Amino acid sequence: MGRGGRGGAGRGRGRGQGPVAGDKSTTTSPAGLAIRSPLGRNSVCLRETMAGSPRSPLLLLLIDADVNEEGVQQALSFALSEYNKASNDAYHGRVLRVLRVRKQVVAGMNYFLEVEIGRTTCTKSQANLDNCPFPNQPDLQKKTLCSFQVYTVPWKGTTSLVKSSCRDE
């Protein structure tokens, strides 16, 4: 046994020395390394390989984001605008509920949005579509669940819709 019961092989880990059983902020990487996230269990590590170096993993953190953040609001507005452009519906769609928002810092920012979109009473040709009411008649109501990935590079002023997947409820 070491001096004063400290150190040595086979001893329990002290504070700050590694993962603790039951610690939900610690996960294991694909390489078998313990990864401790200061953000707790609301974060996810993604593994990608860097171009030209297939053996060098690049861990990218995907975290829950606040729907009220300016970047999230801009991404949500952009995704909804793209949804309405692509939709064959004569009526404008508007967000009913934001189910989940996550973000990921890359060479810019990826926003992963899960939203419920509802059909409004306004046709797409009308002005000021942001305040369009939803119909009261059940036969005119339509809800769609969508997942969007929006990529922004704020310092370049670019925004693009990377992925879009929607299904009617």
CSV table of N, CA and C in Angstrom, one decimal:
chain,number,residue,atom,x,y,z
A,1,MET,N,0.9,-1.2,0.0
A,1,MET,CA,0.0,0.0,0.0
A,1,MET,C,0.9,1.2,0.0
A,2,GLY,N,0.5,2.3,-0.7
A,2,GLY,CA,1.3,3.5,-0.8
A,2,GLY,C,1.2,4.3,0.5
A,3,ARG,N,2.0,5.3,0.6
A,3,ARG,CA,2.1,6.2,1.8
A,3,ARG,C,0.7,6.8,2.1
A,4,GLY,N,0.2,6.7,3.3
A,4,GLY,CA,-1.0,7.3,3.7
A,4,GLY,C,-2.2,6.9,2.8
A,5,GLY,N,-2.2,5.7,2.2
A,5,GLY,CA,-3.3,5.2,1.4
A,5,GLY,C,-3.5,6.0,0.1
A,6,ARG,N,-2.6,6.8,-0.4
A,6,ARG,CA,-2.7,7.6,-1.6
A,6,ARG,C,-2.0,6.9,-2.7
A,7,GLY,N,-2.6,7.1,-3.9
A,7,GLY,CA,-1.9,6.7,-5.2
A,7,GLY,C,-1.9,5.2,-5.2
A,8,GLY,N,-1.1,4.7,-6.2
A,8,GLY,CA,-0.9,3.3,-6.4
A,8,GLY,C,-1.9,2.6,-7.3
A,9,ALA,N,-1.5,1.5,-7.9
A,9,ALA,CA,-2.4,0.8,-8.8
A,9,ALA,C,-3.6,0.2,-8.0
A,10,GLY,N,-4.7,0.1,-8.7
A,10,GLY,CA,-5.9,-0.5,-8.1
A,10,GLY,C,-6.7,0.3,-7.1
A,11,ARG,N,-6.2,1.6,-6.9
A,11,ARG,CA,-6.9,2.4,-6.0
A,11,ARG,C,-8.1,3.1,-6.6
A,12,GLY,N,-9.1,3.5,-5.9
A,12,GLY,CA,-10.2,4.2,-6.4
A,12,GLY,C,-9.8,5.6,-6.9
A,13,ARG,N,-10.6,6.2,-7.8
A,13,ARG,CA,-10.2,7.5,-8.3
A,13,ARG,C,-10.7,8.6,-7.4
A,14,GLY,N,-9.9,9.6,-7.3
A,14,GLY,CA,-10.3,10.7,-6.5
A,14,GLY,C,-11.0,11.8,-7.3
A,15,ARG,N,-11.3,12.9,-6.7
A,15,ARG,CA,-12.0,14.0,-7.4
A,15,ARG,C,-11.1,14.5,-8.5
A,16,GLY,N,-11.8,14.6,-9.7
A,16,GLY,CA,-11.1,15.2,-10.9
A,16,GLY,C,-10.1,14.2,-11.6
A,17,GLN,N,-10.1,13.0,-11.2
A,17,GLN,CA,-9.2,12.0,-11.8
A,17,GLN,C,-9.8,11.1,-12.9
A,18,GLY,N,-11.0,11.3,-13.2
A,18,GLY,CA,-11.6,10.5,-14.2
A,18,GLY,C,-13.1,10.2,-14.0
A,19,PRO,N,-13.7,9.3,-14.8
A,19,PRO,CA,-15.1,9.1,-14.7
A,19,PRO,C,-15.5,8.4,-13.5
A,20,VAL,N,-16.6,8.7,-13.0
A,20,VAL,CA,-17.1,8.1,-11.7
A,20,VAL,C,-18.4,7.3,-12.1
A,21,ALA,N,-18.5,6.1,-11.5
A,21,ALA,CA,-19.7,5.3,-11.9
A,21,ALA,C,-21.0,6.1,-11.6
A,22,GLY,N,-21.9,6.0,-12.6
A,22,GLY,CA,-23.2,6.7,-12.5
A,22,GLY,C,-23.1,8.2,-13.0
A,23,ASP,N,-21.9,8.7,-13.3
A,23,ASP,CA,-21.8,10.1,-13.8
A,23,ASP,C,-22.3,10.1,-15.2
A,24,LYS,N,-23.5,10.8,-15.4
A,24,LYS,CA,-24.1,10.9,-16.7
A,24,LYS,C,-23.5,11.8,-17.7
A,25,SER,N,-22.5,12.6,-17.2
A,25,SER,CA,-21.8,13.5,-18.1
A,25,SER,C,-20.6,12.8,-18.8
A,26,THR,N,-20.3,11.6,-18.4
A,26,THR,CA,-19.2,10.9,-19.0
A,26,THR,C,-19.7,9.8,-20.0
A,27,THR,N,-19.0,9.7,-21.1
A,27,THR,CA,-19.3,8.8,-22.1
A,27,THR,C,-18.0,8.2,-22.7
A,28,THR,N,-18.1,7.1,-23.5
A,28,THR,CA,-17.0,6.5,-24.0
A,28,THR,C,-16.9,6.8,-25.5
A,29,SER,N,-15.8,7.2,-26.0
A,29,SER,CA,-15.6,7.5,-27.4
A,29,SER,C,-15.5,6.2,-28.2
A,30,PRO,N,-15.6,6.2,-29.5
A,30,PRO,CA,-15.4,5.0,-30.3
A,30,PRO,C,-14.0,4.4,-30.1
A,31,ALA,N,-13.1,5.2,-29.7
A,31,ALA,CA,-11.7,4.7,-29.5
A,31,ALA,C,-11.5,4.1,-28.1
A,32,GLY,N,-12.6,4.1,-27.3
A,32,GLY,CA,-12.6,3.6,-26.0
A,32,GLY,C,-12.1,4.6,-24.9
A,33,LEU,N,-12.0,5.8,-25.3
A,33,LEU,CA,-11.5,6.8,-24.3
A,33,LEU,C,-12.7,7.4,-23.6
A,34,ALA,N,-12.5,7.7,-22.3
A,34,ALA,CA,-13.6,8.3,-21.5
A,34,ALA,C,-13.7,9.8,-21.9
A,35,ILE,N,-14.9,10.3,-22.2
A,35,ILE,CA,-15.1,11.7,-22.6
A,35,ILE,C,-16.0,12.3,-21.5
A,36,ARG,N,-15.6,13.3,-20.9
A,36,ARG,CA,-16.4,14.0,-19.9
A,36,ARG,C,-16.9,15.3,-20.5
A,37,SER,N,-18.2,15.5,-20.5
A,37,SER,CA,-18.7,16.7,-21.1
A,37,SER,C,-19.1,17.7,-20.0
A,38,PRO,N,-18.6,18.9,-20.0
A,38,PRO,CA,-19.0,19.9,-19.0
A,38,PRO,C,-20.5,20.3,-19.2
A,39,LEU,N,-21.1,19.9,-20.3
A,39,LEU,CA,-22.4,20.3,-20.6
A,39,LEU,C,-23.4,19.3,-20.1
A,40,GLY,N,-23.0,18.2,-19.5
A,40,GLY,CA,-23.8,17.2,-19.0
A,40,GLY,C,-24.5,16.3,-20.1
A,41,ARG,N,-25.6,15.7,-19.7
A,41,ARG,CA,-26.2,14.7,-20.6
A,41,ARG,C,-27.0,15.4,-21.8
A,42,ASN,N,-27.1,16.7,-21.9
A,42,ASN,CA,-27.8,17.3,-23.0
A,42,ASN,C,-26.8,17.6,-24.2
A,43,SER,N,-25.7,16.9,-24.2
A,43,SER,CA,-24.8,17.0,-25.3
A,43,SER,C,-24.5,15.7,-25.9
A,44,VAL,N,-24.1,15.6,-27.1
A,44,VAL,CA,-23.8,14.4,-27.8
A,44,VAL,C,-22.5,14.6,-28.6
A,45,CYS,N,-21.6,13.7,-28.5
A,45,CYS,CA,-20.4,13.8,-29.3
A,45,CYS,C,-20.5,13.0,-30.6
A,46,LEU,N,-20.2,13.6,-31.7
A,46,LEU,CA,-20.3,13.0,-33.0
A,46,LEU,C,-18.8,12.8,-33.5
A,47,ARG,N,-18.6,11.7,-34.2
A,47,ARG,CA,-17.3,11.4,-34.6
A,47,ARG,C,-17.2,11.5,-36.1
A,48,GLU,N,-16.3,12.2,-36.7
A,48,GLU,CA,-16.1,12.3,-38.1
A,48,GLU,C,-14.6,12.2,-38.3
A,49,THR,N,-14.2,11.8,-39.5
A,49,THR,CA,-12.8,11.8,-39.8
A,49,THR,C,-12.4,13.0,-40.6
A,50,MET,N,-11.2,13.5,-40.4
A,50,MET,CA,-10.7,14.6,-41.1
A,50,MET,C,-10.3,14.2,-42.5
A,51,ALA,N,-10.5,15.0,-43.5
A,51,ALA,CA,-10.1,14.7,-44.9
A,51,ALA,C,-8.6,14.5,-44.9
A,52,GLY,N,-8.2,13.4,-45.6
A,52,GLY,CA,-6.8,13.1,-45.8
A,52,GLY,C,-6.2,12.3,-44.6
A,53,SER,N,-7.0,12.1,-43.5
A,53,SER,CA,-6.5,11.5,-42.3
A,53,SER,C,-7.5,10.6,-41.8
A,54,PRO,N,-7.8,9.4,-42.4
A,54,PRO,CA,-8.9,8.5,-42.0
A,54,PRO,C,-8.8,8.0,-40.6
A,55,ARG,N,-7.6,8.0,-40.0
A,55,ARG,CA,-7.4,7.5,-38.7
A,55,ARG,C,-7.5,8.6,-37.6
A,56,SER,N,-7.6,9.8,-37.9
A,56,SER,CA,-7.7,10.9,-37.0
A,56,SER,C,-9.1,11.3,-36.7
A,57,PRO,N,-9.8,10.8,-35.6
A,57,PRO,CA,-11.2,11.2,-35.4
A,57,PRO,C,-11.3,12.7,-35.0
A,58,LEU,N,-12.3,13.3,-35.4
A,58,LEU,CA,-12.6,14.7,-35.0
A,58,LEU,C,-14.0,14.6,-34.3
A,59,LEU,N,-14.0,15.0,-33.0
A,59,LEU,CA,-15.2,14.9,-32.2
A,59,LEU,C,-15.9,16.3,-32.3
A,60,LEU,N,-17.2,16.2,-32.7
A,60,LEU,CA,-18.0,17.4,-32.8
A,60,LEU,C,-19.1,17.4,-31.8
A,61,LEU,N,-19.2,18.4,-31.0
A,61,LEU,CA,-20.2,18.5,-29.9
A,61,LEU,C,-21.5,19.0,-30.5
A,62,LEU,N,-22.6,18.2,-30.2
A,62,LEU,CA,-23.9,18.6,-30.6
A,62,LEU,C,-24.7,18.9,-29.3
A,63,ILE,N,-25.1,20.1,-29.1
A,63,ILE,CA,-25.8,20.5,-27.8
A,63,ILE,C,-27.2,21.1,-28.0
A,64,ASP,N,-28.0,20.9,-27.0
A,64,ASP,CA,-29.3,21.5,-27.0
A,64,ASP,C,-29.2,23.0,-27.0
A,65,ALA,N,-30.0,23.7,-27.8
A,65,ALA,CA,-30.0,25.1,-27.9
A,65,ALA,C,-31.3,25.8,-27.4
A,66,ASP,N,-31.2,27.0,-27.0
A,66,ASP,CA,-32.4,27.8,-26.6
A,66,ASP,C,-33.1,28.3,-27.8
A,67,VAL,N,-34.4,28.0,-27.9
A,67,VAL,CA,-35.1,28.5,-29.1
A,67,VAL,C,-35.1,30.0,-29.3
A,68,ASN,N,-34.9,30.7,-28.2
A,68,ASN,CA,-34.9,32.2,-28.2
A,68,ASN,C,-33.6,32.8,-28.7
A,69,GLU,N,-32.5,32.0,-28.9
A,69,GLU,CA,-31.3,32.5,-29.3
A,69,GLU,C,-31.4,33.1,-30.7
A,70,GLU,N,-30.7,34.2,-31.0
A,70,GLU,CA,-30.9,34.9,-32.3
A,70,GLU,C,-30.5,34.0,-33.5
A,71,GLY,N,-29.5,33.2,-33.3
A,71,GLY,CA,-29.1,32.3,-34.4
A,71,GLY,C,-30.1,31.2,-34.7
A,72,VAL,N,-30.7,30.7,-33.6
A,72,VAL,CA,-31.7,29.7,-33.7
A,72,VAL,C,-33.0,30.3,-34.4
A,73,GLN,N,-33.4,31.5,-34.0
A,73,GLN,CA,-34.5,32.2,-34.6
A,73,GLN,C,-34.3,32.4,-36.1
A,74,GLN,N,-33.1,32.8,-36.5
A,74,GLN,CA,-32.8,33.0,-37.9
A,74,GLN,C,-32.8,31.7,-38.7
A,75,ALA,N,-32.2,30.7,-38.1
A,75,ALA,CA,-32.2,29.3,-38.8
A,75,ALA,C,-33.7,28.8,-38.9
A,76,LEU,N,-34.5,29.0,-37.9
A,76,LEU,CA,-35.9,28.6,-37.9
A,76,LEU,C,-36.7,29.4,-39.0
A,77,SER,N,-36.5,30.6,-39.1
A,77,SER,CA,-37.1,31.5,-40.1
A,77,SER,C,-36.7,31.1,-41.5
A,78,PHE,N,-35.4,30.8,-41.7
A,78,PHE,CA,-34.9,30.4,-43.0
A,78,PHE,C,-35.5,29.0,-43.4
A,79,ALA,N,-35.5,28.1,-42.4
A,79,ALA,CA,-36.1,26.7,-42.7
A,79,ALA,C,-37.5,26.8,-43.1
A,80,LEU,N,-38.3,27.6,-42.4
A,80,LEU,CA,-39.7,27.8,-42.6
A,80,LEU,C,-39.9,28.4,-44.0
A,81,SER,N,-39.1,29.4,-44.4
A,81,SER,CA,-39.2,30.0,-45.7
A,81,SER,C,-39.0,29.0,-46.8
A,82,GLU,N,-38.0,28.2,-46.6
A,82,GLU,CA,-37.6,27.2,-47.6
A,82,GLU,C,-38.7,26.1,-47.7
A,83,TYR,N,-39.3,25.8,-46.5
A,83,TYR,CA,-40.4,24.8,-46.5
A,83,TYR,C,-41.6,25.4,-47.3
A,84,ASN,N,-42.0,26.6,-47.1
A,84,ASN,CA,-43.1,27.2,-47.8
A,84,ASN,C,-42.8,27.3,-49.3
A,85,LYS,N,-41.6,27.6,-49.7
A,85,LYS,CA,-41.2,27.7,-51.1
A,85,LYS,C,-41.4,26.3,-51.8
A,86,ALA,N,-41.0,25.3,-51.1
A,86,ALA,CA,-41.1,23.9,-51.7
A,86,ALA,C,-42.4,23.3,-51.6
A,87,SER,N,-43.3,23.7,-50.7
A,87,SER,CA,-44.6,23.1,-50.5
A,87,SER,C,-45.6,23.4,-51.6
A,88,ASN,N,-46.3,22.4,-52.0
A,88,ASN,CA,-47.4,22.6,-53.0
A,88,ASN,C,-48.7,23.1,-52.5
A,89,ASP,N,-48.7,23.3,-51.2
A,89,ASP,CA,-50.0,23.8,-50.5
A,89,ASP,C,-50.2,25.2,-50.9
A,90,ALA,N,-51.4,25.6,-51.2
A,90,ALA,CA,-51.7,27.0,-51.5
A,90,ALA,C,-51.7,27.9,-50.3
A,91,TYR,N,-51.7,27.3,-49.1
A,91,TYR,CA,-51.7,28.1,-47.9
A,91,TYR,C,-50.3,28.1,-47.3
A,92,HIS,N,-50.0,29.2,-46.6
A,92,HIS,CA,-48.8,29.4,-45.9
A,92,HIS,C,-48.7,28.5,-44.7
A,93,GLY,N,-47.5,28.0,-44.4
A,93,GLY,CA,-47.3,27.2,-43.2
A,93,GLY,C,-46.6,28.1,-42.1
A,94,ARG,N,-46.9,27.8,-40.9
A,94,ARG,CA,-46.3,28.6,-39.8
A,94,ARG,C,-46.0,27.6,-38.6
A,95,VAL,N,-44.9,27.9,-37.9
A,95,VAL,CA,-44.5,27.0,-36.8
A,95,VAL,C,-45.6,27.0,-35.7
A,96,LEU,N,-46.1,25.8,-35.4
A,96,LEU,CA,-47.0,25.6,-34.3
A,96,LEU,C,-46.2,25.4,-33.0
A,97,ARG,N,-45.2,24.5,-33.1
A,97,ARG,CA,-44.4,24.1,-31.9
A,97,ARG,C,-43.0,23.8,-32.3
A,98,VAL,N,-42.0,24.2,-31.5
A,98,VAL,CA,-40.6,23.8,-31.7
A,98,VAL,C,-40.4,22.6,-30.7
A,99,LEU,N,-40.1,21.5,-31.3
A,99,LEU,CA,-40.0,20.3,-30.4
A,99,LEU,C,-38.6,20.1,-29.9
A,100,ARG,N,-37.6,20.4,-30.7
A,100,ARG,CA,-36.2,20.3,-30.2
A,100,ARG,C,-35.3,21.1,-31.1
A,101,VAL,N,-34.3,21.7,-30.5
A,101,VAL,CA,-33.3,22.5,-31.3
A,101,VAL,C,-31.9,22.1,-30.7
A,102,ARG,N,-31.0,21.7,-31.6
A,102,ARG,CA,-29.6,21.4,-31.2
A,102,ARG,C,-28.7,22.2,-32.2
A,103,LYS,N,-27.5,22.5,-31.7
A,103,LYS,CA,-26.6,23.2,-32.6
A,103,LYS,C,-25.2,22.5,-32.4
A,104,GLN,N,-24.4,22.8,-33.5
A,104,GLN,CA,-23.1,22.2,-33.6
A,104,GLN,C,-22.1,23.2,-34.2
A,105,VAL,N,-21.0,23.5,-33.5
A,105,VAL,CA,-20.1,24.4,-34.1
A,105,VAL,C,-19.2,23.6,-35.0
A,106,VAL,N,-19.1,24.1,-36.3
A,106,VAL,CA,-18.2,23.5,-37.3
A,106,VAL,C,-17.5,24.7,-37.9
A,107,ALA,N,-17.2,24.7,-39.1
A,107,ALA,CA,-16.7,26.0,-39.8
A,107,ALA,C,-17.8,26.9,-40.1
A,108,GLY,N,-18.6,27.2,-39.0
A,108,GLY,CA,-19.8,27.9,-39.1
A,108,GLY,C,-20.7,27.3,-38.0
A,109,MET,N,-22.0,27.2,-38.2
A,109,MET,CA,-22.9,26.6,-37.2
A,109,MET,C,-23.9,25.8,-37.9
A,110,ASN,N,-24.1,24.6,-37.4
A,110,ASN,CA,-25.2,23.7,-37.9
A,110,ASN,C,-26.3,23.8,-36.8
A,111,TYR,N,-27.5,24.0,-37.3
A,111,TYR,CA,-28.7,23.9,-36.4
A,111,TYR,C,-29.6,22.8,-36.8
A,112,PHE,N,-29.9,21.9,-35.9
A,112,PHE,CA,-30.8,20.8,-36.1
A,112,PHE,C,-32.1,21.1,-35.5
A,113,LEU,N,-33.2,21.3,-36.3
A,113,LEU,CA,-34.5,21.8,-35.8
A,113,LEU,C,-35.5,20.7,-36.0
A,114,GLU,N,-36.3,20.4,-35.0
A,114,GLU,CA,-37.5,19.5,-35.1
A,114,GLU,C,-38.7,20.4,-34.7
A,115,VAL,N,-39.6,20.6,-35.7
A,115,VAL,CA,-40.7,21.5,-35.5
A,115,VAL,C,-42.0,20.9,-36.1
A,116,GLU,N,-43.1,21.4,-35.5
A,116,GLU,CA,-44.4,21.0,-36.0
A,116,GLU,C,-44.9,22.3,-36.7
A,117,ILE,N,-45.3,22.1,-38.0
A,117,ILE,CA,-45.8,23.2,-38.8
A,117,ILE,C,-47.3,23.0,-39.1
A,118,GLY,N,-48.0,24.1,-39.0
A,118,GLY,CA,-49.4,24.1,-39.2
A,118,GLY,C,-49.8,25.0,-40.4
A,119,ARG,N,-50.8,24.5,-41.1
A,119,ARG,CA,-51.4,25.3,-42.3
A,119,ARG,C,-52.1,26.5,-41.7
A,120,THR,N,-51.9,27.7,-42.3
A,120,THR,CA,-52.7,28.9,-41.9
A,120,THR,C,-53.8,29.2,-42.8
A,121,THR,N,-54.6,30.2,-42.6
A,121,THR,CA,-55.7,30.6,-43.4
A,121,THR,C,-55.2,31.6,-44.5
A,122,CYS,N,-53.9,31.9,-44.5
A,122,CYS,CA,-53.4,32.9,-45.5
A,122,CYS,C,-52.8,32.1,-46.7
A,123,THR,N,-53.2,32.6,-47.9
A,123,THR,CA,-52.6,32.0,-49.1
A,123,THR,C,-51.2,32.6,-49.2
A,124,LYS,N,-50.3,31.9,-50.0
A,124,LYS,CA,-48.9,32.3,-50.1
A,124,LYS,C,-48.8,33.7,-50.8
A,125,SER,N,-49.8,34.1,-51.5
A,125,SER,CA,-49.7,35.3,-52.3
A,125,SER,C,-50.0,36.5,-51.4
A,126,GLN,N,-50.5,36.3,-50.2
A,126,GLN,CA,-50.8,37.4,-49.3
A,126,GLN,C,-49.6,38.0,-48.6
A,127,ALA,N,-49.6,39.3,-48.3
A,127,ALA,CA,-48.5,39.9,-47.6
A,127,ALA,C,-48.6,39.7,-46.1
A,128,ASN,N,-47.5,39.9,-45.4
A,128,ASN,CA,-47.4,39.8,-43.9
A,128,ASN,C,-47.9,38.4,-43.5
A,129,LEU,N,-47.2,37.4,-43.8
A,129,LEU,CA,-47.6,36.0,-43.5
A,129,LEU,C,-47.3,35.6,-42.1
A,130,ASP,N,-46.5,36.4,-41.4
A,130,ASP,CA,-46.0,36.0,-40.1
A,130,ASP,C,-47.1,35.9,-39.0
A,131,ASN,N,-48.2,36.6,-39.2
A,131,ASN,CA,-49.3,36.7,-38.2
A,131,ASN,C,-50.6,36.0,-38.7
A,132,CYS,N,-50.4,35.1,-39.7
A,132,CYS,CA,-51.6,34.4,-40.2
A,132,CYS,C,-52.2,33.5,-39.2
A,133,PRO,N,-53.5,33.5,-39.0
A,133,PRO,CA,-54.1,32.6,-38.0
A,133,PRO,C,-54.2,31.1,-38.6
A,134,PHE,N,-54.4,30.2,-37.6
A,134,PHE,CA,-54.6,28.8,-38.0
A,134,PHE,C,-56.1,28.6,-38.2
A,135,PRO,N,-56.6,27.8,-39.1
A,135,PRO,CA,-58.0,27.6,-39.3
A,135,PRO,C,-58.7,26.9,-38.1
A,136,ASN,N,-60.0,27.3,-37.9
A,136,ASN,CA,-60.7,26.6,-36.8
A,136,ASN,C,-61.4,25.4,-37.3
A,137,GLN,N,-61.7,25.3,-38.6
A,137,GLN,CA,-62.4,24.1,-39.2
A,137,GLN,C,-61.5,22.9,-39.3
A,138,PRO,N,-61.9,21.8,-38.7
A,138,PRO,CA,-61.0,20.6,-38.7
A,138,PRO,C,-60.6,20.1,-40.1
A,139,ASP,N,-61.5,20.3,-41.0
A,139,ASP,CA,-61.2,19.8,-42.4
A,139,ASP,C,-60.1,20.7,-43.1
A,140,LEU,N,-59.9,21.9,-42.6
A,140,LEU,CA,-58.8,22.8,-43.2
A,140,LEU,C,-57.5,22.7,-42.4
A,141,GLN,N,-57.6,22.1,-41.2
A,141,GLN,CA,-56.3,22.0,-40.4
A,141,GLN,C,-55.4,20.9,-41.0
A,142,LYS,N,-54.1,21.3,-41.0
A,142,LYS,CA,-53.1,20.4,-41.5
A,142,LYS,C,-51.8,20.6,-40.6
A,143,LYS,N,-51.3,19.5,-40.1
A,143,LYS,CA,-50.1,19.6,-39.3
A,143,LYS,C,-49.0,18.7,-39.9
A,144,THR,N,-47.8,19.2,-39.9
A,144,THR,CA,-46.6,18.5,-40.5
A,144,THR,C,-45.5,18.5,-39.6
A,145,LEU,N,-44.9,17.4,-39.3
A,145,LEU,CA,-43.7,17.3,-38.5
A,145,LEU,C,-42.4,17.4,-39.4
A,146,CYS,N,-41.5,18.3,-39.1
A,146,CYS,CA,-40.3,18.4,-40.0
A,146,CYS,C,-39.1,18.4,-39.1
A,147,SER,N,-38.0,17.9,-39.8
A,147,SER,CA,-36.6,18.0,-39.2
A,147,SER,C,-35.8,18.7,-40.3
A,148,PHE,N,-35.1,19.8,-39.8
A,148,PHE,CA,-34.3,20.6,-40.7
A,148,PHE,C,-32.9,20.6,-40.2
A,149,GLN,N,-31.9,20.7,-41.1
A,149,GLN,CA,-30.5,21.0,-40.7
A,149,GLN,C,-30.2,22.2,-41.5
A,150,VAL,N,-29.9,23.3,-40.8
A,150,VAL,CA,-29.6,24.6,-41.4
A,150,VAL,C,-28.1,24.9,-41.1
A,151,TYR,N,-27.3,25.2,-42.1
A,151,TYR,CA,-25.9,25.6,-41.9
A,151,TYR,C,-25.7,27.0,-42.2
A,152,THR,N,-25.1,27.7,-41.2
A,152,THR,CA,-24.9,29.2,-41.3
A,152,THR,C,-23.4,29.5,-41.1
A,153,VAL,N,-22.9,30.5,-41.9
A,153,VAL,CA,-21.6,31.0,-41.7
A,153,VAL,C,-21.9,32.5,-41.5
A,154,PRO,N,-22.1,33.0,-40.3
A,154,PRO,CA,-22.5,34.4,-40.1
A,154,PRO,C,-21.5,35.4,-40.6
A,155,TRP,N,-20.2,35.2,-40.5
A,155,TRP,CA,-19.3,36.2,-40.9
A,155,TRP,C,-19.2,36.3,-42.4
A,156,LYS,N,-19.7,35.3,-43.1
A,156,LYS,CA,-19.8,35.3,-44.6
A,156,LYS,C,-21.2,35.7,-45.1
A,157,GLY,N,-22.2,35.7,-44.1
A,157,GLY,CA,-23.5,36.0,-44.5
A,157,GLY,C,-24.2,34.9,-45.3
A,158,THR,N,-23.8,33.7,-45.1
A,158,THR,CA,-24.4,32.6,-45.9
A,158,THR,C,-25.3,31.7,-45.0
A,159,THR,N,-26.3,31.2,-45.5
A,159,THR,CA,-27.2,30.2,-44.8
A,159,THR,C,-27.7,29.3,-45.9
A,160,SER,N,-27.7,28.0,-45.5
A,160,SER,CA,-28.2,27.0,-46.5
A,160,SER,C,-29.0,25.9,-45.7
A,161,LEU,N,-30.0,25.3,-46.4
A,161,LEU,CA,-30.7,24.2,-45.9
A,161,LEU,C,-30.0,22.9,-46.4
A,162,VAL,N,-29.4,22.2,-45.4
A,162,VAL,CA,-28.6,21.0,-45.8
A,162,VAL,C,-29.5,19.8,-45.9
A,163,LYS,N,-30.5,19.7,-45.0
A,163,LYS,CA,-31.4,18.5,-45.0
A,163,LYS,C,-32.8,19.0,-44.6
A,164,SER,N,-33.8,18.3,-45.2
A,164,SER,CA,-35.1,18.6,-44.8
A,164,SER,C,-36.0,17.4,-45.0
A,165,SER,N,-36.7,17.0,-43.9
A,165,SER,CA,-37.5,15.8,-44.0
A,165,SER,C,-38.8,16.2,-43.2
A,166,CYS,N,-40.0,16.0,-44.0
A,166,CYS,CA,-41.3,16.3,-43.4
A,166,CYS,C,-42.3,15.2,-43.6
A,167,ARG,N,-43.2,15.0,-42.7
A,167,ARG,CA,-44.3,14.1,-42.9
A,167,ARG,C,-45.5,14.6,-42.2
A,168,ASP,N,-46.7,14.4,-42.9
A,168,ASP,CA,-47.9,14.9,-42.4
A,168,ASP,C,-48.3,14.1,-41.1
A,169,GLU,N,-49.0,14.7,-40.2
A,169,GLU,CA,-49.5,14.1,-39.0
A,169,GLU,C,-50.8,13.4,-39.2
